[in-house]
Amino acid sequence: MDNQLIKTAMHDACIRAVTEISADVKGLVQAALDRETNDTAKSMLSSMLDNLDIAKAQDKAVCQSPGYPTTWISYGDGNFPSYAHDVICEALGEATTKGYLRPSIVDPLTRHNPGNNTGEGVPNIEYQYHPGQEYVDFIISFKGCGAELGNAMKIFTTANLKLNQDFAGLKRFVLETAINAGGKPCPPFGIGIGIGGQMDVASKLSREAISTRKWDDTNPDPLLARLEDELRDNINSLGLGAAGTGGDTVCLAVKIGRAATHTAIAPVAINFHCWVARRAGIRIYNDGRIEKLL
């Protein structure tokens, strides 16, 4: 594969991701506005949509925060993208230099800022191997970090998860977390929930679920699909509303990822994503063709 071609495609994906939000999420915000009955919430949602139009027209960032960049890369036999880290770092640096991204990535302790939105462990890249896959998929997500302040993680036992009461323990945990978060995650938000593995696995699942899936899709697992819809509707019934000022819609979507775990535990991670769902994806075939995914 041509590294320069890939670099250009990744750079373009970075710019696309931060100057607009995913079409599925924009559609959900518009639908929330169409059914909203609270005047304050209507004003908030209308301003959000206006912001998207202005950002696109003026080729500006949708949000002043660059978010935290995570990239998911899936590959097959013989096409592992060993170049990916360097290419993504260069793309982030260029996007920052051109003013599309505010330099906000710092050392967690010294708070040193290298000025290019990279650093130890950043960009975060999650590699996924799929035997026989004749292409490489890149999905990059810039997740706002104000929303992180509402996140929660808990190691349940099967008893306090209340499996025999239709997962009452899980549902209570999600609702309490949404109440405690209030307006911090810039609602209307999406929520990713990771269930299973150990603490690290559940957390990664929660981020992947809300950052790579379309928010208007349906989970192919009937149990998870039911839980996603029920939790979303229950959160909306709290009346927190857009920007946390009251209204009919505070949660646009709930997405759940699941992994096997040890019989003694049931880890659950809850990951908020603000309405500014900045993600972009490309598919690079082994013959060099490039296709837009998201």
Short mmCIF file of C-alpha atoms in Angstrom, two decimals:
data_model
loop_
_atom_site.label_atom_id
_atom_site.label_comp_id
_atom_site.label_asym_id
_atom_site.label_seq_id
_atom_site.Cartn_x
_atom_site.Cartn_y
_atom_site.Cartn_z
CA MET A 1 0.00 0.00 0.00
CA ASP A 2 1.07 3.60 -0.68
CA ASN A 3 1.87 5.22 2.69
CA GLN A 4 1.40 8.72 1.29
CA LEU A 5 -2.04 7.76 -0.01
CA ILE A 6 -2.96 6.36 3.40
CA LYS A 7 -1.58 9.41 5.20
CA THR A 8 -3.68 11.70 3.02
CA ALA A 9 -6.79 9.60 3.57
CA MET A 10 -6.28 9.55 7.35
CA HIS A 11 -5.64 13.30 7.42
CA ASP A 12 -8.84 13.88 5.47
CA ALA A 13 -10.73 11.58 7.87
CA CYS A 14 -9.41 13.58 10.84
CA ILE A 15 -10.60 16.84 9.32
CA ARG A 16 -13.96 15.35 8.37
CA ALA A 17 -14.42 13.96 11.86
CA VAL A 18 -13.87 17.27 13.66
CA THR A 19 -15.75 19.59 11.28
CA GLU A 20 -19.00 17.61 11.37
CA ILE A 21 -20.76 14.95 13.40
CA SER A 22 -21.88 11.57 12.13
CA ALA A 23 -25.02 11.73 10.01
CA ASP A 24 -26.85 9.19 12.18
CA VAL A 25 -26.34 11.29 15.30
CA LYS A 26 -27.32 14.52 13.53
CA GLY A 27 -30.53 12.77 12.49
CA LEU A 28 -31.25 11.80 16.09
CA VAL A 29 -30.69 15.38 17.29
CA GLN A 30 -33.11 16.63 14.61
CA ALA A 31 -35.66 14.00 15.62
CA ALA A 32 -35.29 15.05 19.27
CA LEU A 33 -35.99 18.66 18.27
CA ASP A 34 -39.03 17.64 16.23
CA ARG A 35 -40.70 15.92 19.20
CA GLU A 36 -39.48 18.24 21.98
CA THR A 37 -42.19 19.98 24.04
CA ASN A 38 -39.95 22.05 26.31
CA ASP A 39 -39.21 25.52 24.88
CA THR A 40 -35.79 25.81 26.51
CA ALA A 41 -34.76 22.41 25.21
CA LYS A 42 -36.03 23.34 21.74
CA SER A 43 -33.78 26.39 21.78
CA MET A 44 -30.79 24.31 22.87
CA LEU A 45 -31.32 21.63 20.22
CA SER A 46 -31.91 24.22 17.51
CA SER A 47 -28.66 26.00 18.44
CA MET A 48 -26.78 22.68 18.25
CA LEU A 49 -28.03 22.06 14.72
CA ASP A 50 -27.24 25.64 13.70
CA ASN A 51 -23.71 25.14 15.05
CA LEU A 52 -23.25 22.11 12.80
CA ASP A 53 -24.31 24.05 9.71
CA ILE A 54 -22.01 26.98 10.53
CA ALA A 55 -19.02 24.71 11.20
CA LYS A 56 -19.48 22.93 7.88
CA ALA A 57 -20.00 26.13 5.91
CA GLN A 58 -16.93 27.80 7.41
CA ASP A 59 -14.74 24.68 7.55
CA LYS A 60 -14.32 25.04 11.31
CA ALA A 61 -14.26 22.60 14.20
CA VAL A 62 -17.71 21.61 15.47
CA CYS A 63 -16.54 21.89 19.09
CA GLN A 64 -13.74 23.87 20.73
CA SER A 65 -12.56 20.71 22.49
CA PRO A 66 -10.52 18.37 20.31
CA GLY A 67 -11.58 15.40 22.42
CA TYR A 68 -9.45 12.33 22.97
CA PRO A 69 -8.51 10.51 19.76
CA THR A 70 -8.96 6.75 19.58
CA THR A 71 -8.62 4.72 16.40
CA TRP A 72 -9.92 1.21 15.79
CA ILE A 73 -8.05 -0.70 13.10
CA SER A 74 -9.17 -4.09 11.79
CA TYR A 75 -6.96 -6.05 9.44
CA GLY A 76 -6.59 -9.50 7.89
CA ASP A 77 -3.85 -11.84 6.75
CA GLY A 78 -0.73 -10.17 5.46
CA ASN A 79 -1.98 -6.59 5.65
CA PHE A 80 -1.18 -5.53 9.22
CA PRO A 81 -0.77 -1.73 9.02
CA SER A 82 2.58 -1.35 10.79
CA TYR A 83 2.72 2.24 9.55
CA ALA A 84 -0.55 3.24 11.26
CA HIS A 85 0.83 4.81 14.43
CA ASP A 86 3.21 7.15 12.64
CA VAL A 87 0.63 8.06 9.99
CA ILE A 88 -2.07 8.88 12.57
CA CYS A 89 0.39 10.94 14.64
CA GLU A 90 1.30 12.96 11.56
CA ALA A 91 -2.37 13.45 10.66
CA LEU A 92 -3.20 14.67 14.18
CA GLY A 93 -0.23 17.02 14.14
CA GLU A 94 -1.22 18.48 10.79
CA ALA A 95 -4.86 18.92 11.86
CA THR A 96 -3.67 20.69 15.01
CA THR A 97 -1.25 22.96 13.13
CA LYS A 98 -4.01 23.96 10.71
CA GLY A 99 -6.27 24.93 13.61
CA TYR A 100 -8.88 22.20 13.35
CA LEU A 101 -7.82 20.74 16.72
CA ARG A 102 -6.93 22.67 19.85
CA PRO A 103 -3.74 21.21 21.41
CA SER A 104 -5.13 19.71 24.61
CA ILE A 105 -3.33 16.39 25.17
CA VAL A 106 -1.00 16.65 28.17
CA ASP A 107 1.03 14.47 30.53
CA PRO A 108 -1.33 13.31 33.31
CA LEU A 109 1.02 14.39 36.11
CA THR A 110 3.32 17.16 34.87
CA ARG A 111 0.62 18.53 32.52
CA HIS A 112 3.31 19.11 29.88
CA ASN A 113 1.69 19.83 26.54
CA PRO A 114 3.66 18.82 23.42
CA GLY A 115 1.36 20.98 21.33
CA ASN A 116 0.35 18.43 18.71
CA ASN A 117 -2.32 16.29 20.44
CA THR A 118 0.00 13.31 20.83
CA GLY A 119 1.99 11.95 23.76
CA GLU A 120 2.67 8.75 25.66
CA GLY A 121 -0.08 6.34 24.63
CA VAL A 122 -1.72 8.85 22.30
CA PRO A 123 -3.02 8.25 19.74
CA ASN A 124 -4.71 5.26 21.31
CA ILE A 125 -5.03 2.52 18.70
CA GLU A 126 -7.08 -0.66 19.14
CA TYR A 127 -6.05 -3.40 16.70
CA GLN A 128 -8.47 -6.18 15.73
CA TYR A 129 -7.43 -9.18 13.62
CA HIS A 130 -9.99 -10.84 11.32
CA PRO A 131 -8.71 -13.90 9.39
CA GLY A 132 -9.22 -13.62 5.64
CA GLN A 133 -10.07 -9.89 5.66
CA GLU A 134 -8.70 -8.38 2.46
CA TYR A 135 -8.80 -4.78 3.58
CA VAL A 136 -7.88 -2.54 6.51
CA ASP A 137 -10.57 -0.54 8.28
CA PHE A 138 -9.77 2.69 10.15
CA ILE A 139 -12.35 4.32 12.41
CA ILE A 140 -11.17 7.40 14.28
CA SER A 141 -13.18 8.99 17.08
CA PHE A 142 -12.63 12.27 18.92
CA LYS A 143 -14.56 11.86 22.17
CA GLY A 144 -15.10 14.98 24.26
CA CYS A 145 -13.58 14.68 27.71
CA GLY A 146 -16.07 16.78 29.64
CA ALA A 147 -18.39 13.83 29.18
CA GLU A 148 -15.83 11.63 30.93
CA LEU A 149 -16.68 13.31 34.24
CA GLY A 150 -19.94 11.38 34.39
CA ASN A 151 -18.46 7.95 33.64
CA ALA A 152 -18.75 5.14 36.16
CA MET A 153 -17.44 1.62 36.64
CA LYS A 154 -18.56 -1.13 39.02
CA ILE A 155 -17.64 -4.74 39.56
CA PHE A 156 -20.94 -6.48 40.17
CA THR A 157 -21.51 -9.92 41.58
CA THR A 158 -24.27 -11.97 40.01
CA ALA A 159 -26.35 -11.32 43.14
CA ASN A 160 -26.25 -7.52 43.02
CA LEU A 161 -26.65 -7.49 39.23
CA LYS A 162 -30.05 -9.12 40.01
CA LEU A 163 -30.06 -11.47 37.04
CA ASN A 164 -33.29 -13.09 38.22
CA GLN A 165 -35.05 -9.71 38.39
CA ASP A 166 -34.51 -8.72 34.76
CA PHE A 167 -31.12 -7.14 35.53
CA ALA A 168 -32.61 -4.70 38.04
CA GLY A 169 -29.18 -4.02 39.56
CA LEU A 170 -27.71 -3.07 36.19
CA LYS A 171 -30.66 -0.82 35.34
CA ARG A 172 -30.49 0.98 38.68
CA PHE A 173 -26.76 1.58 38.26
CA VAL A 174 -27.26 3.09 34.80
CA LEU A 175 -30.11 5.37 35.90
CA GLU A 176 -28.27 6.53 39.02
CA THR A 177 -25.19 7.27 36.92
CA ALA A 178 -27.27 9.33 34.47
CA ILE A 179 -28.84 11.30 37.34
CA ASN A 180 -25.47 11.96 38.96
CA ALA A 181 -23.99 13.10 35.62
CA GLY A 182 -26.73 15.67 35.08
CA GLY A 183 -25.67 18.17 32.42
CA LYS A 184 -21.92 17.46 32.59
CA PRO A 185 -21.82 15.15 29.53
CA CYS A 186 -23.28 17.89 27.24
CA PRO A 187 -26.65 16.22 26.65
CA PRO A 188 -28.35 14.96 24.67
CA PHE A 189 -25.71 12.28 25.04
CA GLY A 190 -25.12 8.72 24.02
CA ILE A 191 -24.09 6.06 26.51
CA GLY A 192 -21.80 3.13 25.86
CA ILE A 193 -22.04 0.24 28.30
CA GLY A 194 -19.42 -2.48 28.51
CA ILE A 195 -20.37 -5.67 30.33
CA GLY A 196 -17.97 -8.50 31.07
CA GLY A 197 -14.28 -9.30 30.99
CA GLN A 198 -12.44 -7.57 33.81
CA MET A 199 -12.36 -3.84 34.54
CA ASP A 200 -10.17 -2.98 31.55
CA VAL A 201 -12.21 -5.06 29.11
CA ALA A 202 -15.55 -3.58 30.21
CA SER A 203 -14.17 -0.05 29.88
CA LYS A 204 -12.84 -0.67 26.37
CA LEU A 205 -16.13 -2.26 25.33
CA SER A 206 -18.06 0.77 26.56
CA ARG A 207 -15.93 3.18 24.50
CA GLU A 208 -16.03 1.03 21.38
CA ALA A 209 -19.80 0.54 21.56
CA ILE A 210 -20.64 4.24 21.60
CA SER A 211 -17.77 5.40 19.37
CA THR A 212 -17.90 2.95 16.46
CA ARG A 213 -21.54 1.89 16.16
CA LYS A 214 -24.15 4.04 14.48
CA TRP A 215 -26.40 5.46 17.16
CA ASP A 216 -29.53 4.62 15.19
CA ASP A 217 -28.66 0.97 14.57
CA THR A 218 -30.23 -2.10 16.23
CA ASN A 219 -28.11 -4.53 18.20
CA PRO A 220 -28.20 -7.95 16.48
CA ASP A 221 -28.46 -9.60 19.91
CA PRO A 222 -32.17 -9.46 20.91
CA LEU A 223 -31.42 -9.26 24.64
CA LEU A 224 -28.98 -6.38 24.23
CA ALA A 225 -31.30 -4.64 21.76
CA ARG A 226 -34.11 -4.74 24.33
CA LEU A 227 -31.88 -3.45 27.10
CA GLU A 228 -30.52 -0.63 24.92
CA ASP A 229 -34.01 0.61 24.05
CA GLU A 230 -35.35 0.22 27.59
CA LEU A 231 -32.42 2.00 29.20
CA ARG A 232 -32.56 4.87 26.69
CA ASP A 233 -36.29 5.36 27.30
CA ASN A 234 -35.89 5.13 31.07
CA ILE A 235 -33.12 7.73 31.06
CA ASN A 236 -35.24 10.06 28.94
CA SER A 237 -38.11 9.70 31.39
CA LEU A 238 -35.93 11.43 34.00
CA GLY A 239 -36.70 14.76 32.30
CA LEU A 240 -33.12 16.05 32.39
CA GLY A 241 -33.35 17.35 28.83
CA ALA A 242 -30.91 18.96 26.40
CA ALA A 243 -28.00 20.68 28.17
CA GLY A 244 -29.45 19.37 31.43
CA THR A 245 -32.01 22.20 31.59
CA GLY A 246 -35.09 19.99 31.40
CA GLY A 247 -36.93 18.44 28.48
CA ASP A 248 -38.00 15.25 26.75
CA THR A 249 -34.67 13.96 25.44
CA VAL A 250 -31.42 13.69 27.36
CA CYS A 251 -30.22 10.37 25.89
CA LEU A 252 -30.08 9.78 22.14
CA ALA A 253 -28.82 6.22 22.30
CA VAL A 254 -27.54 3.44 24.52
CA LYS A 255 -25.09 0.94 23.00
CA ILE A 256 -23.92 -2.18 24.81
CA GLY A 257 -20.84 -4.31 24.22
CA ARG A 258 -20.45 -7.69 25.91
CA ALA A 259 -17.62 -10.13 26.61
CA ALA A 260 -17.38 -13.36 28.60
CA THR A 261 -16.29 -12.97 32.22
CA HIS A 262 -15.42 -15.01 35.29
CA THR A 263 -18.32 -16.66 37.09
CA ALA A 264 -17.65 -14.65 40.27
CA ILE A 265 -18.01 -11.19 38.71
CA ALA A 266 -19.90 -9.07 36.20
CA PRO A 267 -17.98 -5.83 35.49
CA VAL A 268 -20.02 -2.93 34.08
CA ALA A 269 -18.55 0.29 32.64
CA ILE A 270 -20.68 3.28 31.65
CA ASN A 271 -19.21 5.71 29.15
CA PHE A 272 -20.92 9.00 28.24
CA HIS A 273 -20.50 10.54 24.81
CA CYS A 274 -21.65 14.11 24.21
CA TRP A 275 -23.93 14.89 21.25
CA VAL A 276 -20.85 15.99 19.28
CA ALA A 277 -20.20 12.52 17.87
CA ARG A 278 -17.06 13.09 15.84
CA ARG A 279 -16.06 9.94 14.03
CA ALA A 280 -14.90 9.04 10.54
CA GLY A 281 -13.94 5.79 8.89
CA ILE A 282 -12.18 4.59 5.77
CA ARG A 283 -11.57 1.16 4.26
CA ILE A 284 -8.30 0.53 2.42
CA TYR A 285 -8.30 -2.54 0.19
CA ASN A 286 -5.18 -4.56 -0.48
CA ASP A 287 -5.13 -3.26 -4.07
CA GLY A 288 -4.97 0.34 -2.80
CA ARG A 289 -8.61 1.35 -3.30
CA ILE A 290 -10.01 3.58 -0.53
CA GLU A 291 -13.67 3.69 0.46
CA LYS A 292 -15.46 5.97 2.91
CA LEU A 293 -17.12 4.06 5.77
CA LEU A 294 -18.56 6.70 8.10
#
